[in-house]
Amino acid sequence: MTAVDVVIMAAGKGTRMKSRMPKVLHRLGGRPLVQHVIDTAVALHARRTIVITGHGADDVEAWLRESAAGAGRPAPDFVRQEPQLGTGHAVQQVVPALPDDGIALILNGDVPLVRPQTLQALVDACGGERLALLTVDMADPTGYGRIVREGDAVKAIVEHKDASQEQRRVREVYTGFMAVPARRLKAWLARLSNANAQGEYYLTDIVGFAADDGCAVVATKAAEQVEVDGVNSPLQLAELERAYQLRQARALMEHGVRLADPARLDVRGTLECGQDVAIDVNCVFEGRVTLGDDVRIGPNCVIANARIAAGAVIHAFTHIDGEQAGVEVGEGALVGPFARLRPGARLGPQVHVGNFVEIKNSSMARGAKANHLAYVGDASVGERVNYGAGSITANYDGANKHRTVIEADVHVGSNCVLVAPVTIGAGGTIGAGSVVNKSTQAGALTVARARQASIANWARPKKAPK
Ligand code: UD1
Ligand code: CA
């Protein structure tokens, strides 16, 4: 088998995005467009991946280096194209970096949804000796390079601006993807000229050279239009985002996940689900999220970098963001509605976290509950603790953060402030409204607030008569 070397064209400006950011760094499904293409190349086990950069090259290269390092993969090779004189000129820059003995698979950095199997079919069609083009039939082919045939044989690609009236009637267009023996590609690239309507070096001119040289040219068709759709504008980006999300929704449903509405789901990362998972409408998943068997997610939740164990229920409008540290929700836990779990929140089995409760960098052991309006930060909360409404851990003294330890079976009343560092001994009770800044003994009742005083028959002051 001939090795495959992937060449990704990503030097273009993307004028119609009207953005300061290079086009290929705009995100789809949470990943830059060009990252989708690179991930597809990885799935093909390409020998080398060479990215042609130009506009915003520093940013594009930095991003791809960092993301490769993050994934534990070698970074792709970069070749700069400066200035940009056309797609043929772009690939000419790669010649010194491209081995002669492989198949060059040329991809577009702004066409994110092409599937590995489609590209594999293109590589197979090339077979190390033919020029293989990916084409598609378009209802409106305006602007695209037309596939010109004599009988069945492909003779050339003619760019729209250079095409005759008759050629413009051709609906079969070049998608921007080709697989070509590298040695022959190099020879043809050396023959390109820019004597055409746009004064550019067209990569597509090599098709005519191949036909002249008696090299077989084969066209394979893409199964789905969205696979070959490029992103040129914010509208096209949004359209492809929906197509991508629908693809993911379908895959989840094939796996048995019950989505209330596949059109109202956004997965911007990876979502792994066990059996009998149900997800209501308008949920957004980011980073790495895993949902165990029987997990239910209510409507309008945002969940990032979290592991939710079997049987847990996340009620409506809950926001979970684990960032780097992650969030863990234990088996059968109930979270929300309107709860917020921040990095390092570790909820054990059967924990309840209710509305307007924020948990950060804290563990809550089996069966602990914080049901209303509370803040638990930098704390270890023991089993079966009941943490009252309106209570908070004061974990920050203005300079440093300190930990609060609440041992098993403690009952913290409503509206308490636990001033860290402090330990509440096992089985203890903290009276409502207490400010606790000294650790307490196991089993003790602690009340730390002004003692109630009543004055009998108190007459309120009256307004003086005028
Ligand atoms: C190209 C094809 C056309 C095809 C269409 C499919 C050529 C001459 N034409 O046209 O047949 O139907 O794609 O979308 O190839 N790029 C560079 N350097 C350059 C110019 C472009 O890296 O100097 C990159 C762009 O960033 C982009 C890709 O090459 O990723 C395609 O360039 P674009 O200008 O969009 O080509 P089209 O004119 O659309
Ligand atoms: Ca284009």
Short mmCIF file of C-alpha atoms and ligand atoms in Angstrom, two decimals, residues 9-12 52 81 84-87 90 108-110 144-145 157 159 174-176 202-204, ligand 1:
data_model
loop_
_atom_site.label_atom_id
_atom_site.label_comp_id
_atom_site.label_asym_id
_atom_site.label_seq_id
_atom_site.Cartn_x
_atom_site.Cartn_y
_atom_site.Cartn_z
CA MET A 9 -4.77 24.34 2.16
CA ALA A 10 -5.36 26.98 4.78
CA ALA A 11 -3.66 30.14 3.56
CA GLY A 12 -6.72 31.98 2.30
CA ILE A 52 -0.22 25.49 4.05
CA GLN A 81 2.54 30.63 1.20
CA GLN A 84 -1.23 33.85 -2.12
CA LEU A 85 -1.16 33.43 -5.86
CA GLY A 86 -3.70 30.64 -6.20
CA THR A 87 -4.31 27.05 -5.21
CA ALA A 90 -0.09 27.02 -2.69
CA ASN A 108 -9.32 22.19 2.11
CA GLY A 109 -8.89 23.72 5.55
CA ASP A 110 -12.34 25.30 5.41
CA TYR A 144 -17.10 26.24 -8.99
CA GLY A 145 -14.65 24.45 -11.27
CA ILE A 157 -11.39 21.19 -14.85
CA GLU A 159 -12.87 27.35 -13.49
CA TYR A 174 -14.74 19.84 -8.36
CA THR A 175 -15.00 19.88 -4.57
CA GLY A 176 -11.39 20.89 -3.86
CA TYR A 202 -4.82 27.01 -10.64
CA LEU A 203 -4.19 23.61 -9.08
CA THR A 204 -7.07 22.38 -11.21
C1 UD1 B 1 -11.37 26.03 -5.83
C2 UD1 B 1 -11.17 25.25 -7.13
C3 UD1 B 1 -12.52 25.00 -7.78
C4 UD1 B 1 -13.41 24.25 -6.83
C5 UD1 B 1 -13.53 25.00 -5.52
C6 UD1 B 1 -14.27 24.14 -4.51
C7 UD1 B 1 -9.03 26.05 -7.94
C8 UD1 B 1 -8.34 26.93 -8.93
N1 UD1 B 1 -10.35 26.05 -8.01
O1 UD1 B 1 -11.91 27.28 -6.20
O2 UD1 B 1 -12.32 24.24 -8.97
O3 UD1 B 1 -14.69 24.07 -7.44
O4 UD1 B 1 -12.24 25.28 -4.97
O5 UD1 B 1 -14.48 24.87 -3.34
O6 UD1 B 1 -8.39 25.37 -7.18
N2 UD1 B 1 -5.87 28.85 -0.91
C9 UD1 B 1 -4.57 28.97 -0.54
N3 UD1 B 1 -3.75 29.78 -1.24
C10 UD1 B 1 -4.18 30.47 -2.33
C11 UD1 B 1 -5.51 30.35 -2.73
C12 UD1 B 1 -6.34 29.52 -2.00
O7 UD1 B 1 -4.14 28.35 0.44
O8 UD1 B 1 -3.36 31.17 -2.92
C13 UD1 B 1 -6.75 27.96 -0.15
C14 UD1 B 1 -7.91 28.68 0.46
O9 UD1 B 1 -7.62 29.08 1.80
C15 UD1 B 1 -8.97 27.61 0.46
C16 UD1 B 1 -8.62 26.74 -0.73
O10 UD1 B 1 -7.28 27.02 -1.04
O11 UD1 B 1 -8.88 26.81 1.62
C17 UD1 B 1 -9.50 27.00 -1.92
O12 UD1 B 1 -9.35 28.33 -2.32
P1 UD1 B 1 -10.54 29.18 -2.91
O13 UD1 B 1 -10.07 30.54 -3.22
O14 UD1 B 1 -11.73 29.06 -2.05
O15 UD1 B 1 -10.78 28.39 -4.28
P2 UD1 B 1 -12.00 28.57 -5.23
O16 UD1 B 1 -11.80 29.76 -6.08
O17 UD1 B 1 -13.25 28.51 -4.45
#
